Tab-separated table of C-alpha atoms in Angstrom:
chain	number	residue	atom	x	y	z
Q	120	UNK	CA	-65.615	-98.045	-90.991
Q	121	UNK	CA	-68.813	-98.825	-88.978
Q	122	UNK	CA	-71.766	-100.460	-90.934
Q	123	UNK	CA	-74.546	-97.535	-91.252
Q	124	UNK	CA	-77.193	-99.984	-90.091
Q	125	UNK	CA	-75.093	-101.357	-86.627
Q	126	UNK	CA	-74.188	-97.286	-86.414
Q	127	UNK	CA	-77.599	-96.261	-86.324
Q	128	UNK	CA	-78.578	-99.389	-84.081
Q	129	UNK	CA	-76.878	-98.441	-81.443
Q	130	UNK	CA	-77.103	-94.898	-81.987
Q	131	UNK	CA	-80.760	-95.529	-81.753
Q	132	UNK	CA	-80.525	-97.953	-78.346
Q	133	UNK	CA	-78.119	-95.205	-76.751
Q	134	UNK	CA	-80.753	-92.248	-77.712
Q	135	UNK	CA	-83.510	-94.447	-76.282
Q	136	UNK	CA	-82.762	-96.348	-73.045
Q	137	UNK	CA	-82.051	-93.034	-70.686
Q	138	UNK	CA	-85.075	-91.212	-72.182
Q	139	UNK	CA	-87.350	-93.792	-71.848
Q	140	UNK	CA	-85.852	-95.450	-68.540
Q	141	UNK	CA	-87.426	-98.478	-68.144
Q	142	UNK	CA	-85.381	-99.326	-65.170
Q	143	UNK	CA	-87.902	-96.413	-64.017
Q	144	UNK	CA	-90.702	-98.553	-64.707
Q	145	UNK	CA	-89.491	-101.173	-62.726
Q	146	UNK	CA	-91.556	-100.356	-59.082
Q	147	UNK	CA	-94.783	-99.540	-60.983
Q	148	UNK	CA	-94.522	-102.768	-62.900
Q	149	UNK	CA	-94.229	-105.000	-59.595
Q	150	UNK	CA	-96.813	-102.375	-57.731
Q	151	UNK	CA	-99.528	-102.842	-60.734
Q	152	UNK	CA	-99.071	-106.614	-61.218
Q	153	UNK	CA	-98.284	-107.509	-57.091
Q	154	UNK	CA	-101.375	-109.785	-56.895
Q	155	UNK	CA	-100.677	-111.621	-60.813
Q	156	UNK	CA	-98.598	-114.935	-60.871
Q	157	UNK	CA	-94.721	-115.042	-61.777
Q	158	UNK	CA	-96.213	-116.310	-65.486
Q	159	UNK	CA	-98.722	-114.075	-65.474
Q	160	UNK	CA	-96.679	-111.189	-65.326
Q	161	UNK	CA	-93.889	-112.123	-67.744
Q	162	UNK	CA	-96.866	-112.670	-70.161
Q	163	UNK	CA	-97.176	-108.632	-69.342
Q	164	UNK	CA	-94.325	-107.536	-69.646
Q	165	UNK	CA	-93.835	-109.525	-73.422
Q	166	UNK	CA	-97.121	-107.568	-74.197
Q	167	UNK	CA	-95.889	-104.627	-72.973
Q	168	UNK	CA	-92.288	-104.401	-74.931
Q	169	UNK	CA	-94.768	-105.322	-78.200
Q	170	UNK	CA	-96.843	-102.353	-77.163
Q	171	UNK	CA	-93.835	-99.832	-77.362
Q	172	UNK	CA	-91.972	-101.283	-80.334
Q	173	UNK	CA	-95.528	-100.693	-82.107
Q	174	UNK	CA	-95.627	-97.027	-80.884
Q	175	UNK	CA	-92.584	-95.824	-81.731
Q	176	UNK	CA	-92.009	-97.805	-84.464
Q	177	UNK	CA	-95.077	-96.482	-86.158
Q	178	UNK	CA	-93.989	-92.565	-85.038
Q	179	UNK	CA	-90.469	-93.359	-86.563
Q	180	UNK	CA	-91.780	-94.059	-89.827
Q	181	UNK	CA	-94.461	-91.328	-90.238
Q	182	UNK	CA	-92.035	-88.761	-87.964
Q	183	UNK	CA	-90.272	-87.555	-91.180
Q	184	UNK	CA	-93.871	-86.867	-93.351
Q	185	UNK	CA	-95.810	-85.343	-90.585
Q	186	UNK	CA	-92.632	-82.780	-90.127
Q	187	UNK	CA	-92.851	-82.229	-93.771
Q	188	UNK	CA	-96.534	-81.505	-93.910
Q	189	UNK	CA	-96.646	-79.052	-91.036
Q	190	UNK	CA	-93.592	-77.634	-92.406
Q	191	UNK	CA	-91.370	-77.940	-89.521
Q	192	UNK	CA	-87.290	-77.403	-89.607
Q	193	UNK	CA	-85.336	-80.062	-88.331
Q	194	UNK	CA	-83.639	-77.013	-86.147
Q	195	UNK	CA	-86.968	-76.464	-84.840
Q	196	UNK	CA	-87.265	-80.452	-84.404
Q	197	UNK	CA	-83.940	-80.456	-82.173
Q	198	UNK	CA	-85.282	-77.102	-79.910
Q	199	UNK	CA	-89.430	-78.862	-79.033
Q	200	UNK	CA	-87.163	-81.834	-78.351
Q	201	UNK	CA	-84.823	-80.872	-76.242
Q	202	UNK	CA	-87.280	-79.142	-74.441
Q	203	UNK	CA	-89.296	-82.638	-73.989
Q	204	UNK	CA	-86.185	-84.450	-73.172
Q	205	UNK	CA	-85.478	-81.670	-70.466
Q	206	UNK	CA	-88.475	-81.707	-68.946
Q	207	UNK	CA	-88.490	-85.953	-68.755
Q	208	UNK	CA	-85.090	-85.274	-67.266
Q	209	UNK	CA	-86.190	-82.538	-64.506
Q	210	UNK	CA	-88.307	-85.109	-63.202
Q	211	UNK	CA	-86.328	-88.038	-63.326
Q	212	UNK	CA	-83.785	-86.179	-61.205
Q	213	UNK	CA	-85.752	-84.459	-58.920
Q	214	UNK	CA	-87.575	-87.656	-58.127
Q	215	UNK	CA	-90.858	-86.459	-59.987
Q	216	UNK	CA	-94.110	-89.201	-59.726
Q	217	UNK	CA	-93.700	-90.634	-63.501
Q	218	UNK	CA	-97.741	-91.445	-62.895
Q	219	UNK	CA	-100.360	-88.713	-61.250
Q	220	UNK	CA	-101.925	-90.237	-58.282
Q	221	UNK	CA	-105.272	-90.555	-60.821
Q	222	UNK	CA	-103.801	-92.269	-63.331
Q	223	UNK	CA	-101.722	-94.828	-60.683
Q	224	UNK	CA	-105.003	-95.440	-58.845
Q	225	UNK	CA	-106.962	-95.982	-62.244
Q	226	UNK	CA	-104.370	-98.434	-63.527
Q	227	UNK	CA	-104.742	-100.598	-60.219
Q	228	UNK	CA	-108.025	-101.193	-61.576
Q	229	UNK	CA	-107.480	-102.150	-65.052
Q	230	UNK	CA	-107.544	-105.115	-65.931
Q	231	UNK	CA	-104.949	-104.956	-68.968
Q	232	UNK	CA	-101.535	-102.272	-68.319
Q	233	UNK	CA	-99.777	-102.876	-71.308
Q	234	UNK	CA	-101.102	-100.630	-73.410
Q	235	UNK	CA	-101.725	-97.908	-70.489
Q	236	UNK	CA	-100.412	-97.331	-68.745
Q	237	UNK	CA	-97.470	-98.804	-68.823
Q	238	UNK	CA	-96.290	-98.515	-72.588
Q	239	UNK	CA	-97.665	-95.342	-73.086
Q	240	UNK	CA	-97.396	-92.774	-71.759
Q	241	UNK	CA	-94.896	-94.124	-69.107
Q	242	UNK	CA	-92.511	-95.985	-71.822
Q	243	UNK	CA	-93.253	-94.554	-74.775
Q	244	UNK	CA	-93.875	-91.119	-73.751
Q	245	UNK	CA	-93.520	-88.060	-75.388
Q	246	UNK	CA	-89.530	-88.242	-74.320
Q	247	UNK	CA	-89.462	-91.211	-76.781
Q	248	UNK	CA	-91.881	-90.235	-79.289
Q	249	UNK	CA	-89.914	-87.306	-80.061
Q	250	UNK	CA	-86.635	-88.919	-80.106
Q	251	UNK	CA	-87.633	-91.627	-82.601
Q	252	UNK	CA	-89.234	-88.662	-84.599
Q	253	UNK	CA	-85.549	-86.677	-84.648
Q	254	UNK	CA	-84.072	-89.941	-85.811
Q	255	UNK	CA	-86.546	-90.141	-88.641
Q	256	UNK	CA	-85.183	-86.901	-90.073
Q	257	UNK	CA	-81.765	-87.955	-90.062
Q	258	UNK	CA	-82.573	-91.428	-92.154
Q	259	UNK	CA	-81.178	-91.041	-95.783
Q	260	UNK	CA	-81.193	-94.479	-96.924
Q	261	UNK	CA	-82.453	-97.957	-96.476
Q	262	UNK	CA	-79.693	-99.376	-93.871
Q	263	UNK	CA	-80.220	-96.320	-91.973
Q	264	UNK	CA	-83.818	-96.614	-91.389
Q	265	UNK	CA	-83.366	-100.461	-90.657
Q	266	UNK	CA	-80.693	-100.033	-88.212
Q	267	UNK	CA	-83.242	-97.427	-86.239
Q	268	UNK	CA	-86.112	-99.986	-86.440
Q	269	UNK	CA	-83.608	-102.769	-85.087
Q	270	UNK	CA	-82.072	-100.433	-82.468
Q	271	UNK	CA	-86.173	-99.839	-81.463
Q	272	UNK	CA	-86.793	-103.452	-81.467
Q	273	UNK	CA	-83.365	-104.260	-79.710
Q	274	UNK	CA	-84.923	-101.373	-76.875
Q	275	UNK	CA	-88.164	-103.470	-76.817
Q	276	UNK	CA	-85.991	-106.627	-75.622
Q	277	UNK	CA	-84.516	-104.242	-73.056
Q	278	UNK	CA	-87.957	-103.603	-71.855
Q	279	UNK	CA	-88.845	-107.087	-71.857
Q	280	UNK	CA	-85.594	-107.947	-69.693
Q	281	UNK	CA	-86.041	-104.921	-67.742
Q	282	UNK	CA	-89.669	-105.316	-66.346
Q	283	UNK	CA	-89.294	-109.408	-66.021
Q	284	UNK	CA	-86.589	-109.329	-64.242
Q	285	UNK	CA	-88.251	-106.286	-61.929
Q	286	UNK	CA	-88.850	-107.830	-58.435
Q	287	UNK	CA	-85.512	-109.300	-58.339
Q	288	UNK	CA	-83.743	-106.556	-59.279
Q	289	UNK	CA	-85.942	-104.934	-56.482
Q	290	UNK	CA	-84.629	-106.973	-54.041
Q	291	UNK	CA	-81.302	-106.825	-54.822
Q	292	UNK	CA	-80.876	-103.051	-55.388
Q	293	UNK	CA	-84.519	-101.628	-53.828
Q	294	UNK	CA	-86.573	-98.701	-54.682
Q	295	UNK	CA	-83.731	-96.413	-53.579
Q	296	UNK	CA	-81.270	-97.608	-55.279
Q	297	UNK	CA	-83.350	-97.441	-58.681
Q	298	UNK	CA	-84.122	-94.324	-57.452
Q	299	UNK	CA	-80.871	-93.360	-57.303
Q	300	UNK	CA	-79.698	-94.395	-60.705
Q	301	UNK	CA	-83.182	-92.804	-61.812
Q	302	UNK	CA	-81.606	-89.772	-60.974
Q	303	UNK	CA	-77.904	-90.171	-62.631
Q	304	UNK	CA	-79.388	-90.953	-65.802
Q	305	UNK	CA	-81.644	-87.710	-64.649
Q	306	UNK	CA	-78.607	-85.679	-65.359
Q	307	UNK	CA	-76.845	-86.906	-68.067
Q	308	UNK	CA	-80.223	-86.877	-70.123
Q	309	UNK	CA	-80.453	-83.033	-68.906
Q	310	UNK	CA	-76.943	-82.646	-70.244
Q	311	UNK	CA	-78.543	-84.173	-73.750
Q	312	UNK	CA	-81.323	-81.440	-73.683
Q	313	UNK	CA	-79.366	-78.938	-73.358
Q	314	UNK	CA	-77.076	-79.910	-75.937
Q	315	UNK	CA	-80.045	-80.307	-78.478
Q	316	UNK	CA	-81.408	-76.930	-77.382
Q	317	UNK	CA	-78.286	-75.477	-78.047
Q	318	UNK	CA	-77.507	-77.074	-81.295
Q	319	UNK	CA	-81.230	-76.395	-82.558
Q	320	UNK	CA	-80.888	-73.197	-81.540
Q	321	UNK	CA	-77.768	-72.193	-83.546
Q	322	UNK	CA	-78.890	-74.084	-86.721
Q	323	UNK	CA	-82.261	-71.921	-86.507
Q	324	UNK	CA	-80.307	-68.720	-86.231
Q	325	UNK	CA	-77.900	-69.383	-89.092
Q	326	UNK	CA	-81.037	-70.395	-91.281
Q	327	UNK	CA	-82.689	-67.502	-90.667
Q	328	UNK	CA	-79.493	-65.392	-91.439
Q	329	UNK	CA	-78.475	-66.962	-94.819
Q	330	UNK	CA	-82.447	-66.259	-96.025
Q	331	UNK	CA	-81.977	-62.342	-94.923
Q	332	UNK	CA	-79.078	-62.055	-96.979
């Protein structure tokens, strides 16, 4: 039998990585930071991997309370997030600008990305933030929650990897090619929405019919 904490590790790095897509991230990375040093820009990209462990680390562990004070089913949870995750997928696969041409041409003239734009909202967007928030609910004991937090940390590394390693994987695959697989994981994470839509949606009804009765 799996280990809860591994389990939810990698339950939580599966649920992550196609959501947040930060193999997606990789052109505005080298576009933002064109004109920084090689050193410069790994010193970025370590900042920004921080950034969104801190952001959805933090939304992961007060996910569960601010459902509870609002009041809000986790059927209900499942249906807002499916709709989230479809609408990150839509664009993904239909090749969708993950920046507005405002907010690309005001992060050109930042001096620091790692906060914005880059971990939030492009990262850790509301595609993530919801995710870690489902995950929250379904936490019952310790190992649980510390296999989530590792599996979020464990997705920071990822990001660290991913956007370091951006202009060569650039040059080896170009923008169409991580357009391309931009796009797969487009549809598979569309697949995921629905499912959650469809699960929430059932759960909600058969809620609502056991309190009729």
């Amino acid at each position: 039998m799996v280990h809860p904490t591994f389990s939810f590790l990698l339950g939580t790095l599966a649920a992550l990585f196609p959501i947040a897509d930060p193999i997606g991230a990789i052109p505005i990375f080298c576009t933002l930071t064109a004109k920084h040093p090689a050193k410069y820009r790994r010193q970025e990209a370590q900042q920004i991997a921080f950034n969104v462990f801190a952001v959805l680390v933090t939304f992961f562990l007060v996910g569960k309370f601010i459902l509870s004070f609002f009041g809000i089913s986790l059927a209900v949870v499942r249906i807002a997030g499916g709709l989230i995750v479809a609408h990150t997928a839509w664009q993904m696969v239909t090749s969708h600008q993950r920046l507005t041409f405002q907010e690309h041409a005001e992060a050109i003239d930042k001096e620091d990305i790692t906060f914005t734009p880059m971990a939030v909202p492009l990262i850790s967007g509301p595609g993530a933030i919801g995710v870690t928030m489902t995950l929250s609910t379904r936490c019952q004991v310790w190992e649980e929650y510390l296999g989530c937090v590792l599996g979020i940390g464990l997705f920071g590394g990822v990001v660290y990897v991913c956007l370091a390693l951006g202009e060569r994987l650039l040059r080896k695959w170009g923008k169409t090619g991580v357009g391309a697989l931009t796009r797969i994981l487009g549809f598979f994470i569309l697949a995921i929405a629905v499912q959650l839509i469809a699960d929430g949606s059932l759960e909600f009804v058969r809620a609502n019919l056991y309190e009729t009765r």
